[in-house]
Coordinates of C-alpha atoms in Angstrom, one line a residue:
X1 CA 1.6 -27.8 -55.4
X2 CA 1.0 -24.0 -54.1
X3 CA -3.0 -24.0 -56.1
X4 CA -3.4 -27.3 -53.9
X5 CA -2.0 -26.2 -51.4
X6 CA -4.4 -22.7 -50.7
X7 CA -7.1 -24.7 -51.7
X8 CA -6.5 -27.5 -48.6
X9 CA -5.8 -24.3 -46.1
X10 CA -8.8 -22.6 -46.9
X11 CA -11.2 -25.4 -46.9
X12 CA -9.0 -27.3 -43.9
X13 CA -8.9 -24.1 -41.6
X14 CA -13.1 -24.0 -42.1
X15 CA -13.4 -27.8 -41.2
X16 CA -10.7 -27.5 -38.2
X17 CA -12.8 -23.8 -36.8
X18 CA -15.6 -26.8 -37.3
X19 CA -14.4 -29.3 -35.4
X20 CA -12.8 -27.4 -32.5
X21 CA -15.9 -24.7 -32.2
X22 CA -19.0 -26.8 -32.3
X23 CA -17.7 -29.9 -30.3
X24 CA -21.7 -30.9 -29.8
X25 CA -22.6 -31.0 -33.6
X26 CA -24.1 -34.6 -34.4
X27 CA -20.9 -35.4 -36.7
X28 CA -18.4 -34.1 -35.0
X29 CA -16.7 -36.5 -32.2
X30 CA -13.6 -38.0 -32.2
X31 CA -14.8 -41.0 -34.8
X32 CA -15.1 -38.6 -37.4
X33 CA -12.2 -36.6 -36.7
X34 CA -10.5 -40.2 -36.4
X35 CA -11.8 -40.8 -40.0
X36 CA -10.7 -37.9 -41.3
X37 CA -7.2 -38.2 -40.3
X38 CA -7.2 -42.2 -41.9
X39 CA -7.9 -40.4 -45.4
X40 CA -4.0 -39.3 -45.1
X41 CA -2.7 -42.6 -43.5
X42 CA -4.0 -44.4 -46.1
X43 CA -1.0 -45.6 -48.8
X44 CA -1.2 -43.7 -52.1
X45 CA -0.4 -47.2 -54.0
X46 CA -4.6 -48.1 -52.3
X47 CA -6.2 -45.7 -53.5
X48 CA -4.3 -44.8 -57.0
X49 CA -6.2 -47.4 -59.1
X50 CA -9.7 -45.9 -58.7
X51 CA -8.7 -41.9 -58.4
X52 CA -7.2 -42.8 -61.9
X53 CA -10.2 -44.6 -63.1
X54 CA -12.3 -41.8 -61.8
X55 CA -10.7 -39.1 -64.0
X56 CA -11.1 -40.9 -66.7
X57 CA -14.4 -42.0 -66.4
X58 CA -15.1 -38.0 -66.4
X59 CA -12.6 -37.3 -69.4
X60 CA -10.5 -35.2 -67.4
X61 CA -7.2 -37.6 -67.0
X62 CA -4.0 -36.0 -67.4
X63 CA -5.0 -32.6 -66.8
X64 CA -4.1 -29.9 -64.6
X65 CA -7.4 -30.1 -62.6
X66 CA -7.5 -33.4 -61.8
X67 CA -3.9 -33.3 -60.2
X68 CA -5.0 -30.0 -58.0
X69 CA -8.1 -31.8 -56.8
X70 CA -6.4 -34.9 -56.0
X71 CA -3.8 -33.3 -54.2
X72 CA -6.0 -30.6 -52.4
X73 CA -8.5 -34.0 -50.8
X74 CA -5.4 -35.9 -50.1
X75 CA -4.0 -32.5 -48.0
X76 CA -7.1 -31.9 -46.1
X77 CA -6.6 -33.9 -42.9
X78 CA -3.2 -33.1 -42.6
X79 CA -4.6 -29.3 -42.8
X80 CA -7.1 -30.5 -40.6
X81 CA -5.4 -31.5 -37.9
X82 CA -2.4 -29.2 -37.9
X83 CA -5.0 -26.1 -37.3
X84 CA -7.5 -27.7 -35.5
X85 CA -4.6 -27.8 -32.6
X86 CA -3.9 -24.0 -33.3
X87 CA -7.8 -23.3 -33.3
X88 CA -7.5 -25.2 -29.7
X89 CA -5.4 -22.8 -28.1
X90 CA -7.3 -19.9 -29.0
X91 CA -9.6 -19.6 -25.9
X92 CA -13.8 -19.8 -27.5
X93 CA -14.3 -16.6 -25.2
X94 CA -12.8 -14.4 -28.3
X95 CA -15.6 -16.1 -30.4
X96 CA -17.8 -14.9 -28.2
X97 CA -17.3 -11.4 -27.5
X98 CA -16.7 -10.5 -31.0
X99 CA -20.2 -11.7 -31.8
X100 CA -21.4 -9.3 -28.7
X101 CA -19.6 -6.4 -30.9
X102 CA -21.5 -7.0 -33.4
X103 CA -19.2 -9.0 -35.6
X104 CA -20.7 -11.4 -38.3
X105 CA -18.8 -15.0 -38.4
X106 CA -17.3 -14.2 -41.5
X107 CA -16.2 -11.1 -40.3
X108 CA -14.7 -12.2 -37.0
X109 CA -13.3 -15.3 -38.8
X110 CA -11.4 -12.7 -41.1
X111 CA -10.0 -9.8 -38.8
X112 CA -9.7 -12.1 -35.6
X113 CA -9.1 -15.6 -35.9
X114 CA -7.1 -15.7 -39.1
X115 CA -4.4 -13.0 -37.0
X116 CA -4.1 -15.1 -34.2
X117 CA -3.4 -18.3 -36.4
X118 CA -0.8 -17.0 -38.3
X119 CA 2.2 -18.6 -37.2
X120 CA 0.0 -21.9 -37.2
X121 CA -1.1 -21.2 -40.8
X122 CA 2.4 -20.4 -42.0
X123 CA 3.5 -23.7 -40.7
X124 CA 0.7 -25.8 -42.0
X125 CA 1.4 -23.8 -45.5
X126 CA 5.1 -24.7 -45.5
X127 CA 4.4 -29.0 -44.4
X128 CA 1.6 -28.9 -46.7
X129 CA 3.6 -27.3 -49.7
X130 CA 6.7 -29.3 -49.0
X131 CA 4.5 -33.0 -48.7
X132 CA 3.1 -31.8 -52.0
X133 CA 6.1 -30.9 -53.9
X134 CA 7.5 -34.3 -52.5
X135 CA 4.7 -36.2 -53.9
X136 CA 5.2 -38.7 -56.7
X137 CA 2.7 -41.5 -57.3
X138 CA -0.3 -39.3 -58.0
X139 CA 2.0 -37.1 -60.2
X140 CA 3.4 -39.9 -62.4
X141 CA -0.5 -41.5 -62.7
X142 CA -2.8 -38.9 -62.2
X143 CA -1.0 -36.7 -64.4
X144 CA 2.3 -38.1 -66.2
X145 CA 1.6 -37.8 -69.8
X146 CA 0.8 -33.7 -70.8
X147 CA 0.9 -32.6 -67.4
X148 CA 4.3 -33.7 -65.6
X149 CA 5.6 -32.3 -62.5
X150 CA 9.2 -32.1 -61.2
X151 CA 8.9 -35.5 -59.2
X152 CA 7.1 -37.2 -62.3
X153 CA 9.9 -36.0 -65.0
X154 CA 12.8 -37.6 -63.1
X155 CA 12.5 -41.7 -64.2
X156 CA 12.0 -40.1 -67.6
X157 CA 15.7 -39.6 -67.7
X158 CA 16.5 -43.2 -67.6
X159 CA 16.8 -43.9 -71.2
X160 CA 16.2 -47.2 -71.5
X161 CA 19.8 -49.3 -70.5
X162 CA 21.3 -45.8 -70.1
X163 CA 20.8 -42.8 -67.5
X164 CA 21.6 -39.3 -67.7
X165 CA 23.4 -38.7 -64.5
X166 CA 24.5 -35.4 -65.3
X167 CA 21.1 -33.6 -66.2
X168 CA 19.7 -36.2 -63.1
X169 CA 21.9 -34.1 -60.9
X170 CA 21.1 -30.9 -62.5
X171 CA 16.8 -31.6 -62.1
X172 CA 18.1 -32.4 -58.0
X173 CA 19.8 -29.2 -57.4
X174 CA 17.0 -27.2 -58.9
X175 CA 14.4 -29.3 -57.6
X176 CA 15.4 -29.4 -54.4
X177 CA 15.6 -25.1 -54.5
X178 CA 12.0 -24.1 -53.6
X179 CA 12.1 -26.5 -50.6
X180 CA 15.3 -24.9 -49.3
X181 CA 13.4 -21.4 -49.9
X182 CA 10.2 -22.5 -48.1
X183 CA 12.4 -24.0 -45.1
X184 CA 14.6 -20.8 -44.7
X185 CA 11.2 -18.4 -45.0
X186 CA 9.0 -20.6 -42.8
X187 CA 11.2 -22.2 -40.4
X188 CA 10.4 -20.0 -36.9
X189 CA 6.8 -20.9 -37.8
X190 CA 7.7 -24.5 -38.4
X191 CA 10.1 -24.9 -35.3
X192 CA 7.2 -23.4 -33.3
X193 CA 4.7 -25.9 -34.5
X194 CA 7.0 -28.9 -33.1
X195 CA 7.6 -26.6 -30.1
X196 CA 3.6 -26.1 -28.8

């Protein structure tokens, strides 16, 4: 979760600068960003079949890299849209006069914007991370042989007529640990998010 989870922040903080900055670019109106977001509200149980079939057609099923990739496209728009609203607020006037000093975009993108977005990048980190740890369909088919994650290994512990409540309970309480850290570290930055 936290490899997919960089991965949709730094590619979903370029596309949101994208779609907030250059409002008059030929793809980028309020269709597109509309299509973007549908990639997220689509049900995992759609689009399972062929993201399975498409790993395997490139032999790389049940691996580590298939799971990142399919977990960093499906966290996109939420990243998306989460900073684009952050990269709203930030008035285009800063873009501007840091480009009359001199600054390259690359350079301005790095010692101005991603300062002034850090409470909105903290909270997109911590949703992102949390929807991701959460996630179980694309864990159990993607993945679930060699590479199992927390939320896949659970229904392994129903052995067959019989369940093993105890070590069930046990996989709970220290599954349900690095979202209580998360919460407690991010949660002004998360609270603010609902707040703006």
């Amino acid at each position: 979760a936290t490899t997919a989870t960089i991965l949709a922040l730094i590619l979903g903080l370029l596309a949101a600068y994208g779609f907030s900055r250059f409002s008059r670019a030929p793809m980028n109106d309020e269709r597109s960003f509309f299509i973007l977001l549908t990639l997220r509200m689509l049900p995992p149980f759609a689009v399972v079949l062929p993201i399975v079939s498409y790993w395997v057609f490139f032999g790389l099923a049940d691996t580590f890299f298939a799971l990142i990739w399919t977990y960093t496209i499906f966290s996109i728009p939420l990243t998306v849209w989460l900073i684009k609203g952050f990269v709203d607020e930030i008035p285009k006037s800063i873009d501007d006069a840091a480009r009359v000093d001199g600054y390259s975009f690359w350079r301005m993108f790095r010692r101005i914007l991603i300062p002034l977005l850090g409470a909105g990048l903290a909270a997109t980190t911590a949703l992102v991370w949390l929807f991701l740890w959460n996630e179980f369909l694309f864990a159990l088919k993607v993945a679930g042989g060699n590479v199992v994650t927390y939320t896949a290994h659970l229904p392994q512990l129903k052995l067959g007529q019989r369940t093993l409540w105890n070590v069930f309970a046990a996989m709970g309480v220290i599954g349900s640990i690095p979202p209580i850290i998360i919460l407690i570290l991010f949660r002004r930055y998360i609270i603010r998010l609902y707040l703006r």
